[in-house]
mmCIF file of C-alpha atoms in Angstrom:
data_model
loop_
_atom_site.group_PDB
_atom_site.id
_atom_site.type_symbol
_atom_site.label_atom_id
_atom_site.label_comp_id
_atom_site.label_asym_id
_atom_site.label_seq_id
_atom_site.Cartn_x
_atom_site.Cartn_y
_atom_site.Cartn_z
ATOM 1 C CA UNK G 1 -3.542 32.269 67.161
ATOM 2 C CA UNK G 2 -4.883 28.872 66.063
ATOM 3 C CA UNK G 3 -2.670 26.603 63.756
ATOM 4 C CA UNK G 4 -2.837 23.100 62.424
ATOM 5 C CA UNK G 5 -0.219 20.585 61.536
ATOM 6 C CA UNK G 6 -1.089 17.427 59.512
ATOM 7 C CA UNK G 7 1.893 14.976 59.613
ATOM 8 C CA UNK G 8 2.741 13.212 56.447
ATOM 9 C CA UNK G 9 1.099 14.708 53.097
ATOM 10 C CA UNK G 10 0.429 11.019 51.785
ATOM 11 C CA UNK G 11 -0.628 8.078 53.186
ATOM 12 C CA UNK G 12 -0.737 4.303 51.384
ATOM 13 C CA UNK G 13 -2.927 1.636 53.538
ATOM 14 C CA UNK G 14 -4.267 -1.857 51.865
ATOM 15 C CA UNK G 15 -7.816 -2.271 51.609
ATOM 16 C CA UNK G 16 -9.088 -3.643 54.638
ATOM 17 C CA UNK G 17 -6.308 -2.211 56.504
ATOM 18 C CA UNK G 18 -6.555 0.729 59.266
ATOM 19 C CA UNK G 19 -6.741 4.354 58.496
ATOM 20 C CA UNK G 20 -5.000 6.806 60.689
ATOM 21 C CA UNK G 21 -4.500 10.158 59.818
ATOM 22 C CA UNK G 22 -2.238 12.650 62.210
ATOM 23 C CA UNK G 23 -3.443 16.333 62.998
ATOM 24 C CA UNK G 24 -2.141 18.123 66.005
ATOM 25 C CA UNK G 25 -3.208 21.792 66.763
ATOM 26 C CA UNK G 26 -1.912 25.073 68.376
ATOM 27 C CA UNK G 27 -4.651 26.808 70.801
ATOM 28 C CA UNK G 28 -4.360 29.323 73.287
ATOM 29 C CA UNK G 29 -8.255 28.690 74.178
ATOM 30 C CA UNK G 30 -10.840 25.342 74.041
ATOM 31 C CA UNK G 31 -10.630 24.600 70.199
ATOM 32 C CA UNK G 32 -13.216 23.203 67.784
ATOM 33 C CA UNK G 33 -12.155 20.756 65.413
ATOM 34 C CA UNK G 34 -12.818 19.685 62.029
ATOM 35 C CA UNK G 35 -12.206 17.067 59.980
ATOM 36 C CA UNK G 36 -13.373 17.728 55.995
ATOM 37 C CA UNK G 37 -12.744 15.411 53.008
ATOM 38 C CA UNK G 38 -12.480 16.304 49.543
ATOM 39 C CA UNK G 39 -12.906 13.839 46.765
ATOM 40 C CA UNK G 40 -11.343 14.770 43.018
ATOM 41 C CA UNK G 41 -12.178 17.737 41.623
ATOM 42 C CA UNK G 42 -15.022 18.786 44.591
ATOM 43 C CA UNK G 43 -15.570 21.014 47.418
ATOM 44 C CA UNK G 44 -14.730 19.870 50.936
ATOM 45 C CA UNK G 45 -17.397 17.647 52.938
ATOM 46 C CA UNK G 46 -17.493 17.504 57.179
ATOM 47 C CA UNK G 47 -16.285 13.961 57.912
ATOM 48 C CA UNK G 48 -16.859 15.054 61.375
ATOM 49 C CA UNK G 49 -16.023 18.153 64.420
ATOM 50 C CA UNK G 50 -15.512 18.172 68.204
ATOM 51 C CA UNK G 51 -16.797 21.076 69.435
ATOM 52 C CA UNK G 52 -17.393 19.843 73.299
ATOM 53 C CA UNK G 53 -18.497 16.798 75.438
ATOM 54 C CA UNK G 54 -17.356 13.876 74.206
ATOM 55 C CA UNK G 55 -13.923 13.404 73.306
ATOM 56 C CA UNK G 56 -14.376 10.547 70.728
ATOM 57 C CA UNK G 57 -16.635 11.471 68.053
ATOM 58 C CA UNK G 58 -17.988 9.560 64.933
ATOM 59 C CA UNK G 59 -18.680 10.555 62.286
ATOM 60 C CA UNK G 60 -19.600 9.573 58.502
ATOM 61 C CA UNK G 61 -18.413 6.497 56.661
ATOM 62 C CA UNK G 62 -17.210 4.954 59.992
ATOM 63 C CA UNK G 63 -14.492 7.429 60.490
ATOM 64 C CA UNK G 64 -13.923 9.008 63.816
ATOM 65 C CA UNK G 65 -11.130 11.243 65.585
ATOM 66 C CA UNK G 66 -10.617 11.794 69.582
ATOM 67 C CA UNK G 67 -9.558 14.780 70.982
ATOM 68 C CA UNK G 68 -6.889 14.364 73.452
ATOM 69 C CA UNK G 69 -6.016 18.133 75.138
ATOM 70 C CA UNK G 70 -3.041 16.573 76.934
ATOM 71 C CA UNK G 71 -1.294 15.552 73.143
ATOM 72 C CA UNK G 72 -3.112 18.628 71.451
ATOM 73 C CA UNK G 73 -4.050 16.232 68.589
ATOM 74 C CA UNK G 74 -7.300 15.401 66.943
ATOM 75 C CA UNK G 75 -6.396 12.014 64.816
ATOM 76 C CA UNK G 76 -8.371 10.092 62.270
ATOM 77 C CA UNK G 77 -9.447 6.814 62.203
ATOM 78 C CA UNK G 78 -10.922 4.089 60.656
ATOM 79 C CA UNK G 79 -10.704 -0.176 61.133
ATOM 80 C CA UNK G 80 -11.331 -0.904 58.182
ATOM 81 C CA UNK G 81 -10.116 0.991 54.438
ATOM 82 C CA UNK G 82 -12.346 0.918 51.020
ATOM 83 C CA UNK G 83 -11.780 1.873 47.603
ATOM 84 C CA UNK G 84 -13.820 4.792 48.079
ATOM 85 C CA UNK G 85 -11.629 6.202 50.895
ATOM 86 C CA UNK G 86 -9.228 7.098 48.732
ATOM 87 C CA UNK G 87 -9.308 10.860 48.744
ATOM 88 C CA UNK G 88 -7.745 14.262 50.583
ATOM 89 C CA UNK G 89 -8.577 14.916 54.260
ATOM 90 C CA UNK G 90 -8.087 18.009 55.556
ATOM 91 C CA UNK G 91 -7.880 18.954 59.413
ATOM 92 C CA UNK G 92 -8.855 22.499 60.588
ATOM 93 C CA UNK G 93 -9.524 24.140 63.916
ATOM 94 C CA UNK G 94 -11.366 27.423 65.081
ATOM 95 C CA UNK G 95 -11.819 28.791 68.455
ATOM 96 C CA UNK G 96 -14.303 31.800 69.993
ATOM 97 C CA UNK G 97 -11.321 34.029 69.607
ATOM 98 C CA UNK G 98 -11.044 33.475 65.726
ATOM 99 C CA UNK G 99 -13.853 35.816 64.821
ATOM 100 C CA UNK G 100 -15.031 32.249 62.669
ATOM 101 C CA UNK G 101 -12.117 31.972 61.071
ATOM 102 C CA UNK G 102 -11.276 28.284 60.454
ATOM 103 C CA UNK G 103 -7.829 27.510 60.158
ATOM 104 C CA UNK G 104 -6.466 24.401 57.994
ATOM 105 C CA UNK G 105 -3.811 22.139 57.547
ATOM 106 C CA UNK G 106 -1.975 21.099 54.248
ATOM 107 C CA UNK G 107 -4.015 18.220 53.938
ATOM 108 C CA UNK G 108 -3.278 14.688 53.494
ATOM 109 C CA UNK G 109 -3.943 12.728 50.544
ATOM 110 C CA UNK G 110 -4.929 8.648 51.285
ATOM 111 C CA UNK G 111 -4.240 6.163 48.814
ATOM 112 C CA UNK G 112 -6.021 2.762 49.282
ATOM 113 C CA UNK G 113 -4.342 -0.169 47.323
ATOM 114 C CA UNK G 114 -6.350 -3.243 46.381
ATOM 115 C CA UNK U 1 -31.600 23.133 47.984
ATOM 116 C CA UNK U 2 -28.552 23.163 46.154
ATOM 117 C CA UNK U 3 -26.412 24.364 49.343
ATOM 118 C CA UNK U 4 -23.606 26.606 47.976
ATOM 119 C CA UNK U 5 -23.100 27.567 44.411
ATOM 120 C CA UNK U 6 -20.169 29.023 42.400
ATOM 121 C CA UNK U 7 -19.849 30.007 38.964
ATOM 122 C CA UNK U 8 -17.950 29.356 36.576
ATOM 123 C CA UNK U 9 -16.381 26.528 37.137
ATOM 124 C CA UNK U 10 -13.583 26.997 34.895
ATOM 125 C CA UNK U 11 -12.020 30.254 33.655
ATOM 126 C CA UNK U 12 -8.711 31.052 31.851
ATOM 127 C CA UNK U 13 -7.340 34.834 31.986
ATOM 128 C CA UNK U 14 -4.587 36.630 30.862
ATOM 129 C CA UNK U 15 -2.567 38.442 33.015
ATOM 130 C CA UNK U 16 -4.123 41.975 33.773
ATOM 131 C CA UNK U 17 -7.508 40.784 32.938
ATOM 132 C CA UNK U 18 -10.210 40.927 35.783
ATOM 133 C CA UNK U 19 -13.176 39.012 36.512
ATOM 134 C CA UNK U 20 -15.460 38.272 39.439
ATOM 135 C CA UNK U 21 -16.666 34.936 40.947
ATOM 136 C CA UNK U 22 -19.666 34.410 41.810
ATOM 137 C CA UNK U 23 -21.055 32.571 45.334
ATOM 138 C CA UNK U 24 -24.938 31.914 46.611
ATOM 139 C CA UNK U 25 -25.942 29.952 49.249
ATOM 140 C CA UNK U 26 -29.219 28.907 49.737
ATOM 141 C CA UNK U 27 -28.992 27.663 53.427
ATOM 142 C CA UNK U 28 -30.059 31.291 55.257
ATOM 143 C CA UNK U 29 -26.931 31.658 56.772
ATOM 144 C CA UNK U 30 -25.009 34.419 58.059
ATOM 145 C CA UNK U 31 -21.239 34.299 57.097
ATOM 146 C CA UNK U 32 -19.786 33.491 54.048
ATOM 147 C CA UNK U 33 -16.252 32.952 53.278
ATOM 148 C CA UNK U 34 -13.284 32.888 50.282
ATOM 149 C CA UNK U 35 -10.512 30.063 49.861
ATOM 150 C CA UNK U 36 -7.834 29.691 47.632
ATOM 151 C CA UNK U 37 -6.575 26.352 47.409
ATOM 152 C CA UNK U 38 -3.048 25.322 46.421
ATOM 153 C CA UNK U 39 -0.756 22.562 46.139
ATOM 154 C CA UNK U 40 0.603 21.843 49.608
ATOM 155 C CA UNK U 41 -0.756 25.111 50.821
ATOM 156 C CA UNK U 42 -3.936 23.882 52.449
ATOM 157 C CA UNK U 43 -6.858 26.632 52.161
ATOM 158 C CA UNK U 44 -6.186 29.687 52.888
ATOM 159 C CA UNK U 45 -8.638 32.309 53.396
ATOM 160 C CA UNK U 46 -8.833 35.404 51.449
ATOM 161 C CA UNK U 47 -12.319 37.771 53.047
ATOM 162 C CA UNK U 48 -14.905 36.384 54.549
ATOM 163 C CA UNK U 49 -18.159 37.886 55.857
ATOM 164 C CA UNK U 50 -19.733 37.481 59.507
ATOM 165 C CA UNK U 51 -22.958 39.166 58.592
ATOM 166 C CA UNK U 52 -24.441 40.709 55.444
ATOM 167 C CA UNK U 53 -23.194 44.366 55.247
ATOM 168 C CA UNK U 54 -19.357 43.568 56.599
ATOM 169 C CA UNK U 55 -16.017 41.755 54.959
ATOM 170 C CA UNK U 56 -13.151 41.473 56.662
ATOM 171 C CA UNK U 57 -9.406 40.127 55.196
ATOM 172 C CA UNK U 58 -8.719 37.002 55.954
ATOM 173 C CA UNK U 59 -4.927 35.599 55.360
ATOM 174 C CA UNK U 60 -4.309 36.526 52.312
ATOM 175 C CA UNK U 61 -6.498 39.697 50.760
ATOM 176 C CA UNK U 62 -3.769 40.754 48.122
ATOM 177 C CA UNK U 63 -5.348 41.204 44.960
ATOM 178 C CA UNK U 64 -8.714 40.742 45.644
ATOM 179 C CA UNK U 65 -11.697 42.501 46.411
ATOM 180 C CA UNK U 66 -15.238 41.279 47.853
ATOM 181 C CA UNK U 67 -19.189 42.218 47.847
ATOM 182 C CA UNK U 68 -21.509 41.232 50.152
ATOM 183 C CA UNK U 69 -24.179 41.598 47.852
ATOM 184 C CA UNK U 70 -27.582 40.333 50.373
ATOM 185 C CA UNK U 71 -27.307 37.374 52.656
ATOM 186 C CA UNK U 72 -27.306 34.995 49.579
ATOM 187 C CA UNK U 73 -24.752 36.551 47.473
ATOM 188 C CA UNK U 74 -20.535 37.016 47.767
ATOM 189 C CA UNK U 75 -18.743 37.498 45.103
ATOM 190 C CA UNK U 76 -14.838 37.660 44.732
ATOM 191 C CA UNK U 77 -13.083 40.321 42.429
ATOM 192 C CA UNK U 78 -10.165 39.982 40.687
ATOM 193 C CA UNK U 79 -9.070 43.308 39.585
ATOM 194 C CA UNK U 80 -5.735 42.978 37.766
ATOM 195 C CA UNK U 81 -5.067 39.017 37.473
ATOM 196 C CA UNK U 82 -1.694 37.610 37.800
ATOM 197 C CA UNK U 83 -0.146 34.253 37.273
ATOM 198 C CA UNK U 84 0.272 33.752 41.244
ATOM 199 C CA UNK U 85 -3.057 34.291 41.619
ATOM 200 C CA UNK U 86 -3.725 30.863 39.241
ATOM 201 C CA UNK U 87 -5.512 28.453 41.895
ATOM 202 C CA UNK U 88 -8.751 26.688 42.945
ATOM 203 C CA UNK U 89 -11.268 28.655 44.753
ATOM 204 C CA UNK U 90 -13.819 27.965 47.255
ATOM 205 C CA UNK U 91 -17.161 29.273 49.152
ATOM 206 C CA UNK U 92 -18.192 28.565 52.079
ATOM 207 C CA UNK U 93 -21.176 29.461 54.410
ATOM 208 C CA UNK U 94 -21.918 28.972 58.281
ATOM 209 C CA UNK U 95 -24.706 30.173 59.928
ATOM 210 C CA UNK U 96 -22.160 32.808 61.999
ATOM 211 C CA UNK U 97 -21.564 30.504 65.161
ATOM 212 C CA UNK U 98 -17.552 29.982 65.913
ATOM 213 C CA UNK U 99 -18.441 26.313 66.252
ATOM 214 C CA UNK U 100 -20.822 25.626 62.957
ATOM 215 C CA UNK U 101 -19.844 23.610 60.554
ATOM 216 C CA UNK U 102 -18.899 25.436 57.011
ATOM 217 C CA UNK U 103 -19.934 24.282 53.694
ATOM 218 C CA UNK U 104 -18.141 24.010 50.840
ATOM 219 C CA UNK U 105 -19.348 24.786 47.215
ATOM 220 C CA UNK U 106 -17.587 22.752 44.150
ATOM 221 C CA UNK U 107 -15.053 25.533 43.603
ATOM 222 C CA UNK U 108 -13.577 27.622 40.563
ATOM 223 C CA UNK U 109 -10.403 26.696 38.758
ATOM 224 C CA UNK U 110 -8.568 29.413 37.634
ATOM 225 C CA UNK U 111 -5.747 29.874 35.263
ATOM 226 C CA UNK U 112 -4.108 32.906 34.445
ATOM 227 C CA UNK U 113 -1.424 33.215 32.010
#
């Protein structure tokens, strides 16, 4: 079975500071991870996925996550945090033997403080 | 193309009242699926379907039903509302592939008192 763990349910950063956001996952095969934010009162949006290849990937609004197999952990990042970060991000992994099931973690919810 | 839609976007019930939500997509794919979202919970997945014509339970199928109505359409039942069932509630669509993306329509907020 496929699980997700997103470590701290809020995160504070200054603007201008960096953005990093913790997700580790439980596999028993390759996983495919997701990344999804969700500003107030709307559905989720991709921010970006791994899926295979390249273990750094970017994605929009200059975030990007690398997946590191040896740590099991697919974090966020970004240099440099604007106003219009500040929203929920939600990690979530699948795998071939999920029958497309995506599973999710509790999300975390990023402040960004003038 | 307006991706996923859901309707309404707000509804208040009483307990033991039932109502059905409504989901389109518009994107020609395959599998559609049904979140709840809660505080701290995450999303949790309630049916989804791989392929018009089959539903399957996802995590938590307790007090719901679900039609796969054509390859637009799935719709979420409520049969007998009750207060733990009080949530936000998503779409989604993929085009069926393990590794596709899913999108997200706005989502229903439902009360039930």
């Amino acid at each position: 079975a496929q699980s997700v763990t997103q470590l701290g349910s809020h995160v504070s950063v200054s603007e201008g500071a960096l953005v990093l956001l913790r997700c580790n996952y439980s596999s028993s095969v390759p996983p495919y991870l997701f990344w999804y934010v969700q500003y107030p009162n709307q559905g989720l949006q991709l921010l970006l996925k791994y899926t295979t290849g390249a273990t750094l990937v970017k994605g929009i609004n200059g975030f990007e996550a690398e997946f590191k197999k040896s740590e099991t952990s697919f974090h966020l990042t970004k240099p440099s945090a604007h106003m219009s970060d500040a929203a929920e991000y939600f990690c979530a992994v699948t795998a071939m033997n999920t029958g497309n099931q995506f599973y999710f973690g509790t999300g975390t919810s990023l402040t960004v403080i003038p | 193309n307006a991706g996923v839609t859901q309707t309404p976007k707000f509804q208040v019930l009483k307990t033991g009242q039932s109502m059905t939500l409504q989901c389109a997509q518009d994107m020609n794919h395959n599998s559609m699926y049904w979140y709840r979202q809660d505080p701290g919970m995450g999303l949790r997945l309630i049916y989804y379907s791989a392929s018009e014509g089959t539903t399957d339970k996802g995590e938590v199928p307790n007090g719901y039903n679900v039609s796969r109505l054509n390859k637009r359409e799935f719709s979420l039942r409520l049969e007998s509302a009750a207060p733990s069932q009080t949530s936000v509630y998503f779409c989604a669509s993929s085009n069926g592939q393990t590794q596709e993306t899913q999108y997200f329509g706005p989502g229903t907020r439902l009360l039930v008192l």
